[in-house]
Amino acid sequence: METQFSEAWTKMVEKLQSWIDSFVMNIPNLVIATVVFIISLLLSRYISQLSMKLMDKSRLQESMKNLISKVVSIVVVLFGLFLVLGILDLGKALNTILAGAGVVGLAVGLALQGALANTYSGIVLAYIKHLKFGDWIETNGFEGEVVDLDLRSVTLKQPDNNLVYIPNKLVVENPIKNYSTTAQSRVILECGVGYGSDLRFVRDLVVETISKAFQAVENEEDVIFLYKEFGDSSINFETRFWIDSTSALEVAKAKTKGMIELKEAFDKNGINIPFPIRTLDIPESFQKAIQGKNATEE
């Protein structure tokens, strides 16, 4: 029994000694591998910044520049890892890792279908010329300024200063309304006037009021006035004009200003803006019955 224990102890000591010897012999390789990995990290950051500076001179979108710089940085780091594995003589381990990575990658890909779809959609959005930082867009029921566009989501800054993060997949699959594709926005103002109004006078008054209230309206011909329908209590019309802004908030402000100006102009000229009312039609027989009852009580 003691002999067996002694042999086992001797073998364990020899094994530990071989490990220590191997570690000591590989210390230079470990030092070199560590230095190479640190250099690859620093180099990836430098190359990423350099690529951003070079792409600043191009016409690529900001989101596309960020994407390319990140990809370049990842490629440099992966190249450094391959060098480290080669220095440590872990070629067989590398083959094993790559073989296992294929199986794991398949399982991860099935589990992360949503995330991968967002990543692919982010790359697609980065190529779209009509969607860039600073644009005011409306999509998926949300409206705001595009402040960030990465591989996961599109970030919108709403008029109330809140941030909305919309997954890239939803943005790609649903319609996008971009208010910033032109230098101007159209304001549509709806109202109604009473049936006793002079329609030609109302039209001329509205066009004149709007053209004087907004500098972007150079002449009265730029204001479009259309009567829409005979409503229940009013004759409804619609006024359209342009303002020098692509912000939805500025459009709302212009609409508010137009409503104030039109209300003041209508009040000065005695034009009524009617509202729905109810008229009670009481039969004469019922009125006489009530009057007779009141007379009897008196």
CSV table of C-alpha atoms in Angstrom, one decimal:
chain,number,residue,atom,x,y,z
A,1,MET,CA,0.0,0.0,0.0
A,2,GLU,CA,2.8,2.4,0.9
A,3,THR,CA,4.6,1.5,-2.3
A,4,GLN,CA,1.6,2.3,-4.4
A,5,PHE,CA,1.1,5.6,-2.6
A,6,SER,CA,4.7,6.5,-3.1
A,7,GLU,CA,4.6,5.7,-6.8
A,8,ALA,CA,1.4,7.8,-7.2
A,9,TRP,CA,3.0,10.7,-5.4
A,10,THR,CA,6.1,10.5,-7.5
A,11,LYS,CA,4.1,10.5,-10.7
A,12,MET,CA,2.1,13.5,-9.5
A,13,VAL,CA,5.3,15.4,-8.6
A,14,GLU,CA,6.8,14.6,-12.0
A,15,LYS,CA,3.6,15.8,-13.8
A,16,LEU,CA,3.6,19.0,-11.8
A,17,GLN,CA,7.3,19.4,-12.5
A,18,SER,CA,6.7,19.0,-16.3
A,19,TRP,CA,3.9,21.6,-16.2
A,20,ILE,CA,6.1,24.0,-14.4
A,21,ASP,CA,8.9,23.4,-16.8
A,22,SER,CA,6.5,23.9,-19.7
A,23,PHE,CA,5.2,27.1,-18.2
A,24,VAL,CA,8.7,28.5,-17.6
A,25,MET,CA,9.7,27.6,-21.1
A,26,ASN,CA,6.6,29.3,-22.5
A,27,ILE,CA,7.0,32.5,-20.5
A,28,PRO,CA,8.6,34.4,-23.4
A,29,ASN,CA,5.7,33.3,-25.7
A,30,LEU,CA,3.2,34.4,-23.1
A,31,VAL,CA,4.9,37.8,-22.7
A,32,ILE,CA,5.0,38.2,-26.5
A,33,ALA,CA,1.4,37.1,-26.9
A,34,THR,CA,0.3,39.6,-24.2
A,35,VAL,CA,2.2,42.4,-25.9
A,36,VAL,CA,0.8,41.5,-29.3
A,37,PHE,CA,-2.8,41.4,-27.9
A,38,ILE,CA,-2.4,44.8,-26.2
A,39,ILE,CA,-0.9,46.2,-29.4
A,40,SER,CA,-3.8,44.9,-31.4
A,41,LEU,CA,-6.3,46.6,-29.1
A,42,LEU,CA,-4.5,49.9,-29.3
A,43,LEU,CA,-4.0,49.5,-33.1
A,44,SER,CA,-7.7,48.7,-33.5
A,45,ARG,CA,-8.7,51.9,-31.7
A,46,TYR,CA,-6.2,54.0,-33.8
A,47,ILE,CA,-7.3,52.4,-37.1
A,48,SER,CA,-10.9,53.0,-36.2
A,49,GLN,CA,-10.3,56.7,-35.5
A,50,LEU,CA,-8.1,57.0,-38.7
A,51,SER,CA,-10.9,55.4,-40.8
A,52,MET,CA,-13.4,57.9,-39.4
A,53,LYS,CA,-11.1,60.8,-40.3
A,54,LEU,CA,-10.7,59.4,-43.8
A,55,MET,CA,-14.4,58.8,-44.3
A,56,ASP,CA,-15.2,62.4,-43.1
A,57,LYS,CA,-14.1,63.5,-46.5
A,58,SER,CA,-16.6,61.1,-48.2
A,59,ARG,CA,-20.3,61.5,-48.7
A,60,LEU,CA,-21.2,58.5,-46.6
A,61,GLN,CA,-23.9,58.8,-44.0
A,62,GLU,CA,-22.7,59.2,-40.4
A,63,SER,CA,-24.3,55.9,-39.4
A,64,MET,CA,-22.5,54.1,-42.2
A,65,LYS,CA,-19.2,55.6,-41.1
A,66,ASN,CA,-19.7,54.4,-37.6
A,67,LEU,CA,-20.6,50.9,-38.9
A,68,ILE,CA,-17.4,50.7,-41.1
A,69,SER,CA,-15.2,51.9,-38.3
A,70,LYS,CA,-16.6,49.3,-35.8
A,71,VAL,CA,-16.1,46.5,-38.4
A,72,VAL,CA,-12.5,47.6,-39.0
A,73,SER,CA,-11.9,47.6,-35.3
A,74,ILE,CA,-13.3,44.1,-34.8
A,75,VAL,CA,-11.3,42.8,-37.8
A,76,VAL,CA,-8.0,44.1,-36.3
A,77,VAL,CA,-8.8,42.6,-32.9
A,78,LEU,CA,-9.6,39.2,-34.4
A,79,PHE,CA,-6.4,39.3,-36.4
A,80,GLY,CA,-4.5,40.0,-33.1
A,81,LEU,CA,-6.2,36.9,-31.5
A,82,PHE,CA,-5.1,34.7,-34.4
A,83,LEU,CA,-1.5,35.9,-33.9
A,84,VAL,CA,-1.7,35.2,-30.2
A,85,LEU,CA,-2.9,31.7,-30.8
A,86,GLY,CA,-0.1,31.1,-33.3
A,87,ILE,CA,2.5,32.5,-30.9
A,88,LEU,CA,1.3,30.1,-28.1
A,89,ASP,CA,1.3,27.2,-30.6
A,90,LEU,CA,-2.4,26.6,-30.2
A,91,GLY,CA,-3.1,25.7,-33.8
A,92,LYS,CA,-4.9,22.5,-32.9
A,93,ALA,CA,-6.9,24.3,-30.2
A,94,LEU,CA,-7.8,27.0,-32.8
A,95,ASN,CA,-9.2,24.3,-35.2
A,96,THR,CA,-11.2,22.8,-32.3
A,97,ILE,CA,-12.5,26.2,-31.4
A,98,LEU,CA,-13.5,27.0,-35.0
A,99,ALA,CA,-15.3,23.6,-35.3
A,100,GLY,CA,-17.2,24.2,-32.1
A,101,ALA,CA,-17.9,27.7,-33.0
A,102,GLY,CA,-19.8,26.5,-36.1
A,103,VAL,CA,-22.2,24.4,-34.1
A,104,VAL,CA,-22.5,27.0,-31.3
A,105,GLY,CA,-23.0,29.7,-34.0
A,106,LEU,CA,-25.9,27.8,-35.5
A,107,ALA,CA,-27.6,27.4,-32.1
A,108,VAL,CA,-27.0,31.0,-31.2
A,109,GLY,CA,-28.3,32.2,-34.6
A,110,LEU,CA,-31.6,30.3,-34.1
A,111,ALA,CA,-31.9,31.7,-30.6
A,112,LEU,CA,-31.1,35.3,-31.6
A,113,GLN,CA,-33.1,35.6,-34.8
A,114,GLY,CA,-34.7,38.9,-33.7
A,115,ALA,CA,-31.3,40.4,-32.8
A,116,LEU,CA,-29.7,39.3,-36.0
A,117,ALA,CA,-32.7,40.7,-38.0
A,118,ASN,CA,-32.2,44.0,-36.3
A,119,THR,CA,-28.5,43.9,-37.1
A,120,TYR,CA,-29.1,43.2,-40.8
A,121,SER,CA,-31.8,45.9,-40.8
A,122,GLY,CA,-29.4,48.4,-39.3
A,123,ILE,CA,-26.9,47.7,-42.1
A,124,VAL,CA,-29.7,48.3,-44.6
A,125,LEU,CA,-30.7,51.6,-43.0
A,126,ALA,CA,-27.1,52.7,-43.0
A,127,TYR,CA,-27.2,52.6,-46.8
A,128,ILE,CA,-30.5,54.5,-47.2
A,129,LYS,CA,-29.6,58.1,-48.3
A,130,HIS,CA,-32.9,59.6,-47.3
A,131,LEU,CA,-32.5,58.6,-43.7
A,132,LYS,CA,-29.7,60.3,-41.7
A,133,PHE,CA,-28.9,62.0,-38.5
A,134,GLY,CA,-30.9,65.1,-37.8
A,135,ASP,CA,-33.9,64.1,-40.1
A,136,TRP,CA,-37.4,64.5,-38.7
A,137,ILE,CA,-39.3,61.3,-39.4
A,138,GLU,CA,-42.5,59.5,-38.5
A,139,THR,CA,-42.6,55.7,-38.3
A,140,ASN,CA,-44.4,53.0,-36.4
A,141,GLY,CA,-46.6,55.6,-34.8
A,142,PHE,CA,-43.7,57.7,-33.4
A,143,GLU,CA,-42.4,61.0,-34.6
A,144,GLY,CA,-39.1,62.8,-33.9
A,145,GLU,CA,-35.6,63.7,-34.8
A,146,VAL,CA,-33.1,60.9,-35.7
A,147,VAL,CA,-30.3,61.3,-33.1
A,148,ASP,CA,-28.8,57.8,-33.3
A,149,LEU,CA,-28.7,54.9,-35.8
A,150,ASP,CA,-26.9,51.7,-34.7
A,151,LEU,CA,-27.1,48.0,-35.4
A,152,ARG,CA,-29.9,47.5,-32.9
A,153,SER,CA,-32.3,50.4,-33.1
A,154,VAL,CA,-33.2,53.9,-34.4
A,155,THR,CA,-33.3,56.5,-31.7
A,156,LEU,CA,-35.8,59.3,-32.1
A,157,LYS,CA,-35.9,62.5,-30.0
A,158,GLN,CA,-39.6,63.6,-29.7
A,159,PRO,CA,-40.8,67.2,-29.4
A,160,ASP,CA,-41.2,66.6,-25.6
A,161,ASN,CA,-37.5,65.8,-25.4
A,162,ASN,CA,-38.1,62.1,-24.7
A,163,LEU,CA,-36.1,59.4,-26.6
A,164,VAL,CA,-37.8,56.5,-28.4
A,165,TYR,CA,-35.8,53.4,-29.4
A,166,ILE,CA,-37.4,51.6,-32.4
A,167,PRO,CA,-35.9,48.3,-33.4
A,168,ASN,CA,-34.4,48.4,-36.9
A,169,LYS,CA,-36.5,45.6,-38.1
A,170,LEU,CA,-39.7,47.5,-37.5
A,171,VAL,CA,-38.3,50.6,-39.3
A,172,VAL,CA,-37.4,48.6,-42.3
A,173,GLU,CA,-40.7,46.7,-42.5
A,174,ASN,CA,-43.0,49.7,-42.0
A,175,PRO,CA,-43.4,53.0,-43.9
A,176,ILE,CA,-41.2,56.0,-43.0
A,177,LYS,CA,-42.4,59.5,-43.5
A,178,ASN,CA,-39.4,61.9,-43.7
A,179,TYR,CA,-40.2,65.6,-43.2
A,180,SER,CA,-36.6,66.6,-43.9
A,181,THR,CA,-36.3,65.6,-47.5
A,182,THR,CA,-37.2,69.1,-48.6
A,183,ALA,CA,-36.5,72.6,-47.1
A,184,GLN,CA,-40.2,73.3,-46.5
A,185,SER,CA,-43.2,71.8,-44.9
A,186,ARG,CA,-46.9,72.3,-45.8
A,187,VAL,CA,-49.4,73.5,-43.2
A,188,ILE,CA,-53.0,72.4,-43.6
A,189,LEU,CA,-55.5,74.4,-41.7
A,190,GLU,CA,-59.2,73.4,-41.6
A,191,CYS,CA,-62.1,75.5,-40.4
A,192,GLY,CA,-65.8,76.3,-41.2
A,193,VAL,CA,-68.1,79.4,-41.5
A,194,GLY,CA,-71.8,79.9,-41.1
A,195,TYR,CA,-74.2,79.3,-44.0
A,196,GLY,CA,-75.0,83.1,-44.0
A,197,SER,CA,-71.4,84.1,-44.8
A,198,ASP,CA,-70.3,85.5,-48.1
A,199,LEU,CA,-68.1,82.7,-49.4
A,200,ARG,CA,-66.1,84.8,-51.9
A,201,PHE,CA,-65.3,87.4,-49.1
A,202,VAL,CA,-64.3,84.6,-46.7
A,203,ARG,CA,-62.0,83.1,-49.3
A,204,ASP,CA,-60.3,86.4,-50.1
A,205,LEU,CA,-60.0,87.3,-46.4
A,206,VAL,CA,-58.4,84.0,-45.5
A,207,VAL,CA,-55.9,84.2,-48.3
A,208,GLU,CA,-55.0,87.8,-47.4
A,209,THR,CA,-54.6,87.0,-43.7
A,210,ILE,CA,-52.4,84.0,-44.2
A,211,SER,CA,-50.2,85.7,-46.8
A,212,LYS,CA,-49.6,88.6,-44.4
A,213,ALA,CA,-49.0,86.4,-41.3
A,214,PHE,CA,-46.2,84.2,-42.7
A,215,GLN,CA,-43.0,85.5,-44.4
A,216,ALA,CA,-42.5,82.2,-46.3
A,217,VAL,CA,-45.8,83.0,-48.2
A,218,GLU,CA,-44.4,85.5,-50.8
A,219,ASN,CA,-47.8,86.2,-52.5
A,220,GLU,CA,-51.4,85.3,-52.2
A,221,GLU,CA,-51.1,82.8,-55.0
A,222,ASP,CA,-49.0,80.6,-52.7
A,223,VAL,CA,-52.0,80.1,-50.5
A,224,ILE,CA,-54.4,77.3,-51.6
A,225,PHE,CA,-58.0,77.8,-50.4
A,226,LEU,CA,-60.6,75.0,-51.0
A,227,TYR,CA,-64.2,74.6,-49.8
A,228,LYS,CA,-64.6,71.0,-48.8
A,229,GLU,CA,-68.3,70.3,-47.9
A,230,PHE,CA,-71.6,71.5,-46.6
A,231,GLY,CA,-71.4,70.4,-43.1
A,232,ASP,CA,-74.2,69.9,-40.5
A,233,SER,CA,-73.7,73.4,-39.1
A,234,SER,CA,-71.1,75.1,-41.3
A,235,ILE,CA,-69.5,75.3,-44.7
A,236,ASN,CA,-66.1,73.7,-44.2
A,237,PHE,CA,-62.9,74.8,-46.0
A,238,GLU,CA,-59.2,73.9,-46.0
A,239,THR,CA,-56.2,76.3,-46.4
A,240,ARG,CA,-52.8,75.1,-47.4
A,241,PHE,CA,-49.5,77.0,-47.3
A,242,TRP,CA,-45.8,76.4,-46.9
A,243,ILE,CA,-43.3,77.4,-44.2
A,244,ASP,CA,-39.5,77.4,-44.2
A,245,SER,CA,-39.1,74.5,-41.8
A,246,THR,CA,-39.1,70.7,-41.7
A,247,SER,CA,-39.8,70.3,-38.0
A,248,ALA,CA,-43.2,68.9,-37.0
A,249,LEU,CA,-43.1,71.2,-34.0
A,250,GLU,CA,-42.7,74.3,-36.2
A,251,VAL,CA,-45.6,73.1,-38.4
A,252,ALA,CA,-47.7,72.8,-35.2
A,253,LYS,CA,-46.7,76.4,-34.2
A,254,ALA,CA,-47.5,77.7,-37.6
A,255,LYS,CA,-50.9,76.0,-37.5
A,256,THR,CA,-51.6,77.6,-34.1
A,257,LYS,CA,-50.5,81.1,-35.4
A,258,GLY,CA,-52.8,80.7,-38.4
A,259,MET,CA,-55.8,79.8,-36.2
A,260,ILE,CA,-55.2,82.9,-34.1
A,261,GLU,CA,-54.9,85.2,-37.1
A,262,LEU,CA,-58.0,83.8,-38.8
A,263,LYS,CA,-60.1,84.0,-35.6
A,264,GLU,CA,-59.1,87.7,-35.2
A,265,ALA,CA,-59.9,88.4,-38.8
A,266,PHE,CA,-63.3,86.7,-38.6
A,267,ASP,CA,-64.2,88.6,-35.4
A,268,LYS,CA,-63.3,92.0,-37.0
A,269,ASN,CA,-65.4,91.2,-40.1
A,270,GLY,CA,-68.4,89.7,-38.3
A,271,ILE,CA,-67.9,86.2,-39.7
A,272,ASN,CA,-69.3,83.4,-37.6
A,273,ILE,CA,-67.5,80.1,-36.9
A,274,PRO,CA,-70.5,78.0,-36.0
A,275,PHE,CA,-70.5,75.0,-33.6
A,276,PRO,CA,-73.1,72.1,-33.5
A,277,ILE,CA,-76.3,73.1,-31.7
A,278,ARG,CA,-79.6,71.3,-30.9
A,279,THR,CA,-83.0,72.9,-31.7
A,280,LEU,CA,-86.0,71.5,-29.8
A,281,ASP,CA,-89.2,71.4,-31.9
A,282,ILE,CA,-92.1,71.2,-29.5
A,283,PRO,CA,-95.5,70.5,-31.2
A,284,GLU,CA,-98.2,73.2,-30.8
A,285,SER,CA,-100.7,70.7,-29.2
A,286,PHE,CA,-98.2,69.9,-26.5
A,287,GLN,CA,-97.5,73.6,-25.9
A,288,LYS,CA,-101.2,74.3,-25.6
A,289,ALA,CA,-101.7,71.4,-23.2
A,290,ILE,CA,-98.9,72.7,-21.0
A,291,GLN,CA,-100.3,76.3,-21.1
A,292,GLY,CA,-103.8,74.9,-20.1
A,293,LYS,CA,-102.4,73.0,-17.2
A,294,ASN,CA,-100.5,76.0,-15.9
A,295,ALA,CA,-103.7,78.2,-16.2
A,296,THR,CA,-105.7,75.6,-14.3
A,297,GLU,CA,-103.1,75.5,-11.5
A,298,GLU,CA,-103.2,79.3,-11.2
